[in-house]
Every structure is written in C-alpha cells, then in structure tokens.
Short mmCIF file of C-alpha atoms (C1' of nucleotides) in Angstrom, two decimals:
data_model
loop_
_atom_site.label_atom_id
_atom_site.label_comp_id
_atom_site.label_asym_id
_atom_site.label_seq_id
_atom_site.Cartn_x
_atom_site.Cartn_y
_atom_site.Cartn_z
CA MET U 1 -0.31 -2.84 -6.40
CA PRO U 2 2.09 -1.09 -4.19
CA GLU U 3 3.94 -3.33 -1.82
CA LEU U 4 6.95 -2.43 0.30
CA PRO U 5 9.38 -1.62 -2.54
CA GLU U 6 6.87 0.53 -4.42
CA VAL U 7 5.83 2.36 -1.27
CA GLU U 8 9.48 2.88 -0.40
CA THR U 9 10.13 4.34 -3.82
CA ILE U 10 7.12 6.60 -3.63
CA ALA U 11 7.96 7.78 -0.12
CA ARG U 12 11.51 8.63 -1.18
CA GLY U 13 10.24 10.54 -4.14
CA LEU U 14 7.78 12.45 -2.01
CA ALA U 15 10.41 13.20 0.62
CA LYS U 16 12.48 14.86 -2.07
CA ARG U 17 9.60 16.87 -3.39
CA VAL U 18 7.58 18.00 -0.40
CA SER U 19 9.84 18.02 2.64
CA GLY U 20 9.71 21.49 4.14
CA GLU U 21 6.45 22.30 2.39
CA VAL U 22 3.63 23.91 4.30
CA ILE U 23 0.11 22.59 3.86
CA GLU U 24 -2.10 25.62 3.50
CA SER U 25 -5.49 24.15 2.84
CA ILE U 26 -7.18 20.87 2.18
CA TRP U 27 -9.97 19.75 -0.06
CA LEU U 28 -11.57 16.39 0.58
CA GLY U 29 -14.00 14.74 -1.79
CA GLU U 30 -17.55 13.61 -1.22
CA LYS U 31 -18.13 10.71 1.00
CA PRO U 32 -17.90 7.82 1.26
CA GLU U 33 -14.30 8.76 1.58
CA PRO U 34 -11.24 6.67 2.12
CA LEU U 35 -10.85 8.47 5.41
CA LYS U 36 -10.36 6.87 8.75
CA SER U 37 -11.67 9.87 10.63
CA PRO U 38 -14.25 12.50 9.70
CA ALA U 39 -13.14 14.83 6.92
CA PRO U 40 -13.28 18.06 8.96
CA GLU U 41 -11.07 16.49 11.58
CA ILE U 42 -8.48 15.48 9.03
CA ALA U 43 -8.58 18.81 7.28
CA ALA U 44 -8.15 20.69 10.54
CA ALA U 45 -5.28 18.50 11.59
CA LEU U 46 -3.44 19.06 8.32
CA GLU U 47 -4.03 22.75 7.84
CA SER U 48 -1.06 25.01 8.55
CA THR U 49 1.39 22.23 9.18
CA ARG U 50 4.86 21.83 7.81
CA ILE U 51 6.03 18.55 6.35
CA LEU U 52 9.30 17.57 7.99
CA THR U 53 9.87 14.24 6.31
CA VAL U 54 8.12 11.52 4.38
CA ARG U 55 8.92 7.91 5.02
CA ARG U 56 7.58 4.41 4.72
CA ILE U 57 6.34 2.18 7.50
CA GLY U 58 5.20 -1.17 6.18
CA LYS U 59 2.95 -0.28 3.28
CA HIS U 60 2.08 3.07 4.79
CA ILE U 61 3.43 6.42 3.70
CA VAL U 62 3.95 8.61 6.73
CA PHE U 63 4.29 12.40 6.61
CA ASP U 64 5.83 13.83 9.78
CA LEU U 65 4.22 17.16 10.55
CA VAL U 66 4.69 20.14 12.85
CA ARG U 67 2.43 23.12 13.38
CA ASN U 68 3.68 25.87 11.19
CA ASN U 69 4.30 28.83 13.44
CA LEU U 70 4.33 31.56 10.95
CA VAL U 71 5.38 35.08 11.54
CA ARG U 72 2.22 36.61 10.24
CA ASN U 73 1.79 40.14 9.10
CA ASN U 74 -1.15 41.97 10.55
CA ASN U 75 -1.91 43.66 7.30
CA ASN U 76 -2.20 40.15 6.00
CA SER U 77 0.02 39.38 3.10
CA ASN U 78 0.97 35.85 2.25
CA ASN U 79 1.74 33.10 4.63
CA VAL U 80 5.38 33.53 4.07
CA GLU U 81 7.83 33.09 6.81
CA ARG U 82 9.90 36.19 6.95
CA ALA U 83 13.04 37.19 8.71
CA PRO U 84 12.41 39.29 11.77
CA SER U 85 13.12 42.96 11.42
CA PRO U 86 16.53 44.14 12.63
CA ALA U 87 14.90 45.66 15.68
CA LYS U 88 13.21 42.44 16.61
CA ARG U 89 16.30 40.47 15.97
CA ARG U 90 18.17 42.50 18.53
CA LYS U 91 15.49 41.86 21.07
CA SER U 92 15.22 38.16 20.49
CA LYS U 93 18.89 37.82 21.20
CA ALA U 94 21.15 35.16 19.85
CA THR U 95 18.82 32.69 18.27
CA PRO U 96 18.93 33.45 14.58
CA LYS U 97 17.59 30.06 13.75
CA ASP U 98 16.21 27.40 15.98
CA PRO U 99 19.10 25.02 16.54
CA THR U 100 17.02 22.14 17.88
CA PRO U 101 15.07 20.33 15.21
CA ARG U 102 11.53 20.00 16.39
CA PRO U 103 10.13 16.52 16.75
CA ALA U 104 7.09 15.69 14.67
CA GLU U 105 3.85 16.51 16.42
CA SER U 106 1.53 14.60 14.20
CA GLN U 107 1.55 12.28 11.26
CA PHE U 108 -0.41 12.11 8.05
CA ILE U 109 -0.69 8.46 7.15
CA VAL U 110 -1.55 7.25 3.67
CA HIS U 111 -2.21 3.70 2.59
CA LEU U 112 -2.42 3.36 -1.18
CA GLY U 113 -4.47 0.19 -1.16
CA MET U 114 -4.52 -1.28 -4.64
CA THR U 115 -4.78 1.69 -6.91
CA GLY U 116 -3.98 4.71 -4.78
CA ARG U 117 -1.62 7.34 -6.14
CA LEU U 118 -0.11 10.49 -4.74
CA GLN U 119 0.77 13.15 -7.24
CA VAL U 120 2.62 16.38 -6.77
CA CYS U 121 1.51 18.71 -9.49
CA ASP U 122 0.62 22.25 -10.47
CA PRO U 123 -2.90 23.48 -9.70
CA GLU U 124 -3.61 23.77 -13.41
CA SER U 125 -3.05 20.13 -14.16
CA GLU U 126 -6.20 18.21 -14.85
CA ILE U 127 -7.96 16.81 -11.85
CA LEU U 128 -8.18 13.12 -12.53
CA LYS U 129 -11.31 11.13 -11.98
CA HIS U 130 -11.37 9.58 -8.50
CA THR U 131 -9.35 12.36 -6.91
CA HIS U 132 -10.33 12.21 -3.23
CA ALA U 133 -8.02 14.73 -1.61
CA ILE U 134 -6.09 17.82 -2.62
CA LEU U 135 -3.61 19.49 -0.30
CA LYS U 136 -2.60 22.98 -1.36
CA LEU U 137 1.02 23.67 -0.58
CA ALA U 138 2.67 26.99 0.15
CA SER U 139 4.88 26.64 -2.91
CA GLY U 140 1.76 26.75 -5.03
CA ARG U 141 1.89 23.10 -5.93
CA GLU U 142 -0.64 20.52 -4.89
CA LEU U 143 -0.42 17.08 -3.38
CA ARG U 144 -3.30 14.97 -4.64
CA PHE U 145 -4.62 11.58 -3.66
CA VAL U 146 -6.24 9.64 -6.48
CA ASP U 147 -7.70 6.19 -5.97
CA PRO U 148 -10.20 4.60 -8.37
CA ARG U 149 -10.80 1.48 -6.37
CA ARG U 150 -10.90 3.26 -3.05
CA PHE U 151 -9.05 0.69 -1.05
CA GLY U 152 -6.65 3.39 0.04
CA ARG U 153 -6.89 5.06 3.43
CA LEU U 154 -5.97 8.48 4.79
CA SER U 155 -5.61 9.33 8.45
CA VAL U 156 -3.98 11.78 10.83
CA ALA U 157 -2.72 10.94 14.29
CA PRO U 158 -0.55 12.49 16.99
CA THR U 159 3.00 11.21 16.74
CA GLY U 160 3.22 7.97 18.64
CA ASP U 161 -0.36 6.91 18.08
CA PHE U 162 0.35 5.18 14.82
CA ALA U 163 2.23 2.02 15.55
CA ALA U 164 2.27 -0.51 12.75
CA ALA U 165 2.24 -4.07 13.92
CA GLY U 166 4.74 -6.58 12.65
CA ILE U 167 8.43 -6.32 11.93
CA GLU U 168 10.13 -4.57 9.04
CA PRO U 169 11.55 -7.33 6.86
CA LEU U 170 14.60 -5.30 5.89
CA GLU U 171 15.42 -4.26 9.43
CA ALA U 172 14.78 -7.52 11.21
CA ASP U 173 17.24 -10.33 11.70
CA LEU U 174 16.73 -14.07 11.56
CA ASP U 175 16.14 -14.27 15.30
CA ARG U 176 13.13 -12.06 14.99
CA PHE U 177 11.92 -13.60 11.74
CA THR U 178 11.90 -17.25 12.77
CA PRO U 179 9.52 -17.04 15.76
CA LEU U 180 6.84 -15.41 13.62
CA PHE U 181 5.93 -18.79 12.19
CA ARG U 182 6.18 -20.95 15.26
CA ASN U 183 2.99 -22.92 15.95
CA ARG U 184 1.16 -21.43 13.02
CA LYS U 185 -0.98 -23.84 11.07
CA THR U 186 -1.82 -21.33 8.42
CA PRO U 187 -0.18 -21.68 4.99
CA ILE U 188 3.18 -19.93 4.83
CA LYS U 189 1.84 -17.73 2.07
CA SER U 190 -0.88 -16.40 4.37
CA ALA U 191 1.63 -15.86 7.15
CA LEU U 192 3.85 -13.82 4.84
CA LEU U 193 0.90 -11.68 3.87
CA ASN U 194 -0.15 -11.14 7.48
CA GLN U 195 0.88 -7.57 8.23
CA LYS U 196 0.70 -8.18 11.95
CA LEU U 197 3.64 -10.52 11.60
CA LEU U 198 5.69 -9.04 8.80
CA ARG U 199 4.85 -5.73 7.28
CA GLY U 200 5.19 -4.73 3.69
CA VAL U 201 5.06 -8.05 1.86
CA GLY U 202 2.14 -8.39 -0.54
CA ASN U 203 0.92 -11.01 -2.95
CA ILE U 204 3.59 -10.62 -5.60
CA TYR U 205 6.65 -10.60 -3.38
CA ALA U 206 5.28 -13.39 -1.24
CA ASP U 207 5.10 -15.65 -4.29
CA GLU U 208 8.51 -14.57 -5.51
CA SER U 209 10.11 -15.11 -2.10
CA LEU U 210 8.63 -18.57 -1.73
CA PHE U 211 9.86 -19.54 -5.17
CA ARG U 212 13.39 -18.48 -4.37
CA ALA U 213 13.26 -20.31 -1.07
CA GLY U 214 11.88 -23.48 -2.68
CA ILE U 215 8.82 -23.59 -0.44
CA ARG U 216 5.29 -24.24 -1.62
CA PRO U 217 2.81 -21.54 -0.68
CA ARG U 218 0.45 -24.03 0.99
CA ARG U 219 3.07 -25.42 3.34
CA ARG U 220 1.92 -24.99 6.93
CA ALA U 221 4.12 -22.35 8.50
CA SER U 222 4.93 -24.43 11.58
CA THR U 223 6.25 -27.33 9.49
CA ILE U 224 9.03 -25.35 7.90
CA THR U 225 12.49 -26.21 9.18
CA ARG U 226 14.95 -23.73 10.62
CA ASP U 227 17.14 -23.97 7.58
CA GLN U 228 14.24 -23.38 5.26
CA LEU U 229 13.15 -20.37 7.29
CA ALA U 230 16.65 -19.00 7.06
CA LYS U 231 16.49 -19.44 3.31
CA LEU U 232 13.08 -17.81 3.22
CA PHE U 233 14.30 -14.85 5.23
CA THR U 234 17.17 -14.33 2.84
CA SER U 235 14.83 -14.66 -0.11
CA VAL U 236 12.37 -12.12 1.25
CA GLN U 237 15.14 -9.61 1.80
CA GLU U 238 16.69 -10.30 -1.57
CA VAL U 239 13.47 -9.86 -3.46
CA LEU U 240 12.56 -6.66 -1.65
CA ARG U 241 16.02 -5.16 -2.03
CA GLU U 242 16.16 -5.99 -5.70
CA ALA U 243 12.78 -4.43 -6.29
CA ILE U 244 13.68 -1.31 -4.35
CA SER U 245 16.88 -0.93 -6.29
CA LEU U 246 14.90 -1.15 -9.48
CA GLY U 247 12.66 1.57 -8.16
CA GLY U 248 9.69 -0.57 -7.33
CA SER U 249 7.79 -2.85 -9.59
CA SER U 250 4.24 -3.25 -10.59
CA ILE U 251 1.92 -5.14 -12.84
CA SER U 252 -0.80 -2.62 -13.50
CA ASP U 253 -1.56 0.89 -12.41
CA TYR U 254 1.48 2.19 -10.67
CA VAL U 255 2.70 5.72 -10.73
CA ASP U 256 5.71 7.09 -8.95
CA ALA U 257 5.78 10.11 -6.73
CA ASP U 258 5.97 12.50 -9.64
CA GLY U 259 2.80 11.10 -11.08
CA GLU U 260 4.77 9.67 -13.95
CA GLU U 261 3.70 6.50 -15.67
CA GLY U 262 5.96 3.93 -17.15
CA PHE U 263 7.98 2.14 -14.60
CA PHE U 264 10.05 -0.87 -15.24
CA GLN U 265 9.03 -4.19 -13.86
CA LEU U 266 10.97 -6.64 -11.79
CA GLN U 267 11.37 -9.88 -13.66
CA HIS U 268 8.79 -12.01 -11.90
CA ARG U 269 9.76 -15.64 -11.85
CA VAL U 270 6.39 -17.08 -10.89
CA TYR U 271 3.86 -14.32 -10.30
CA GLY U 272 1.46 -14.06 -13.22
CA ARG U 273 3.24 -16.85 -15.08
CA GLU U 274 0.64 -19.59 -14.81
CA ALA U 275 1.26 -22.44 -17.27
CA GLN U 276 4.49 -20.88 -18.46
CA PRO U 277 7.68 -22.88 -18.02
CA CYS U 278 9.61 -22.48 -14.81
CA LEU U 279 12.71 -20.44 -15.52
CA VAL U 280 14.80 -23.04 -13.71
CA CYS U 281 13.35 -26.43 -14.67
CA LYS U 282 10.75 -25.74 -17.40
CA THR U 283 7.92 -27.30 -15.39
CA PRO U 284 4.72 -25.34 -15.98
CA ILE U 285 4.00 -22.85 -13.21
CA LYS U 286 0.86 -23.64 -11.24
CA ARG U 287 -1.69 -21.19 -9.98
CA ILE U 288 -3.79 -21.95 -6.92
CA VAL U 289 -5.95 -19.84 -4.65
CA ILE U 290 -5.01 -19.36 -1.02
CA ALA U 291 -7.22 -17.23 1.17
CA GLY U 292 -8.75 -15.80 -1.96
CA ARG U 293 -5.40 -14.73 -3.38
CA SER U 294 -3.89 -16.20 -6.47
CA SER U 295 -0.66 -17.93 -5.71
CA HIS U 296 1.93 -19.09 -8.21
CA TYR U 297 4.60 -21.72 -7.76
CA CYS U 298 6.72 -24.30 -9.48
CA PRO U 299 5.56 -27.81 -8.46
CA ASN U 300 9.04 -29.14 -9.10
CA CYS U 301 11.27 -26.50 -7.51
CA GLN U 302 9.07 -25.84 -4.50
CA LYS U 303 8.38 -28.50 -1.89
"C1'" DA M 1 -6.06 -17.07 20.43
"C1'" DC M 2 -6.12 -18.52 15.79
"C1'" DT M 3 -7.72 -19.33 11.32
"C1'" DA M 4 -10.75 -18.99 7.37
"C1'" DT M 5 -14.09 -16.43 4.84
"C1'" DT M 6 -16.48 -12.39 3.39
"C1'" DT M 7 -16.65 -7.61 2.23
"C1'" DC M 8 -15.43 -3.35 0.14
"C1'" DC M 9 -14.67 -1.07 -4.99
"C1'" DT M 10 -14.14 -0.19 -10.02
"C1'" DG M 11 -11.75 -0.81 -14.46
"C1'" DG M 12 -10.44 -4.02 -17.60
"C1'" DA M 13 -10.95 -8.48 -19.67
"C1'" DT M 14 -13.83 -12.06 -21.20
"C1'" DG M 15 -17.99 -14.29 -23.06
"C1'" DC M 16 -22.30 -14.68 -25.42
"C1'" DT W 1 -21.60 -3.72 -30.56
"C1'" DG W 2 -23.44 -4.13 -26.32
"C1'" DC W 3 -24.37 -6.00 -22.12
"C1'" DA W 4 -23.47 -9.08 -18.24
"C1'" DT W 5 -20.17 -11.42 -15.52
"C1'" DC W 6 -15.86 -12.24 -13.47
"C1'" DC W 7 -11.51 -11.01 -11.56
"C1'" DA W 8 -7.74 -8.44 -9.23
"C1'" DG W 9 -6.14 -7.25 -4.41
"C1'" DG W 10 -5.11 -5.22 1.22
"C1'" DA W 11 -7.00 -5.26 5.27
"C1'" DA W 12 -10.92 -4.90 8.25
"C1'" DA W 13 -14.91 -7.31 9.74
"C1'" DT W 14 -17.18 -11.43 10.57
"C1'" DA W 15 -17.72 -16.30 11.40
"C1'" DG W 16 -16.14 -20.55 12.95
#
DNA sequence: ACTATTTCCTGGATGC
DNA sequence: TGCATCCAGGAAATAG
C-alpha cells in the first residue's frame, strides 16, 4: 500500500527513467476504468506531450507535461526532433536552443490506490493481468499502469487545476501542524489519515507515528497537548524520512518504478504486530478498528 | 461544518 | 479439494 514514502520512491524512480520522454500514443483498457475523466479525453490530453518531470504530491504521482512541438518531416518519417538544416538555422538567428525552460502546461496525475503499479518496460514484456493503461514512449519503451484492485485513479488537468488539499508533512513546520487538530473531536488516528489536513500519511505510518509519540490512536485530536503534538510532529517526520531513506516500505504488493519486486521493509514496531510483545515494554500489541481501519498500539507505551 | 459509515474491488487467507 | 466467506485499504459518497 503505497503511502508517502513509497510514492516518493516511485516518483523519483520514474523521474530518472522517463523525464524528457515523449508520449506518442495511449491505450486505455475497457471500462469501468480507474479514470477520472472519459478515456478519449485523457488519451487526447496525453498524446504528443513531453514529460518534463515526475514528482510526488501527497500520495499522487504527478507528471509535468508540455505539448511536444516536433519538427516534423513532410515525407513523414519518425517523430524525431531533428536539428534544423543549416539554411534554416541561419534564418532563425541566434537561438540554437530555447534558453527559457517552458513551464508545464498540463499534468498527468496518478494515484496508485492500494495495488496500483507503474512499470516502465519494453513492448515485448508480458502484459500483466489488470493492465489498464499503456503509454507508448518515443524511446520505444512503454509506461504501463497495472492495478488489480482498481482503487487507483488516473487523470489529466491543466497545470494549476490540481491542487491537493492538506499540508506536506515533510515541508510543514510545527506552527502549521498544530492547528490541524484544534477543535477536532475525531480520533487522532482518523485526523492523521485525513488527506485534507495532512497529505501522504496512510494507515501504516499513522500507527507507527502514534507509537513513537506515545499517543493512543483513539485519543480525540483536540485533547492532545501542545507538547504531545510537537512530539507527534517529530515522529511523523521521523517515520516518513526513515522510510524514504530505506526506499519505501510495504507489506504486500509493492513494486518500484522499474517494476521490480522485492523491496525491503521498514521495521514496523506496531503495525501488523497484534498480540506480539511491544519492542519497548513487552506488553502485547493491541489491534482495534477505527473508522474501519485496523489500528495497532501498545496499551502501556501509548496513553 | 464536522464526523461517522458505507462503498468500491479482487486476491489471498481462512474455514468447513 | 472445493467452495464460500472474510479481510485488507484510500478516498469519495452518503448519512447523521
């Protein structure tokens, strides 16, 4: 289940692999699709664009795109950008290459949901079951979206239209973190998972952060003291940074940007450790359900 | 304006 | 062995 650290890892991997690539054509699977807009609209918006960068916003992977203004040959060879002929170059004066980097015009936004994966692979490689989208790239490779459980989402929007709510936990400071929980009666666990408040934290890292901060997941957000919130903020950042530095962690079906299996796993201290001894005090870890999500904590270490 | 609950979806695990 | 049932989870939709 990709949360912020996994998405960050995947986005970095993709940035390395597909920045500068041109999307030549798009195949989208049968509906119902994990698409936010109609398939033809998405396909049209992606076709003949160049990927400038790939980055993470919350749990979203965002591809920054520009229209690919190709110098096309009339006798129609490949869509290869070619240097202007010497004659043309003389005409077009002293602009050998565009010195001003163009701002992104649109964005391709991918949410992996639970089981979504993005692979960069050769066209010959086997098309996995549950492949919902294939983008053919000018290099000959393909970018594929595979998602068995179909919680993932794909969308395209003009730059500026996509504005994720909430603050980035690794960019915020305590002064922006603390007010998120003021006057909230909801359990702190639910607040941490609320992407409109804080973006990127999912079930696993919420549990791990609360354990490190010594706060029970059911504690009402508004009842947590300033000091405890400060501790929680530090814990959230710590957990996320550790996981990123490990390259992202996962329990089940996680694949990195290369489509390679076999990642390492962050040492979870409470998540998935029901009934096992707390690593600090040996008290058995408890599992409860909050808002339909399993939540793990140490009844002794967390108050 | 909040908060809580339900819904979507399928593979893997469990139980009889 | 085979079949049914349950469970996992993010976020949108719905209900309170």
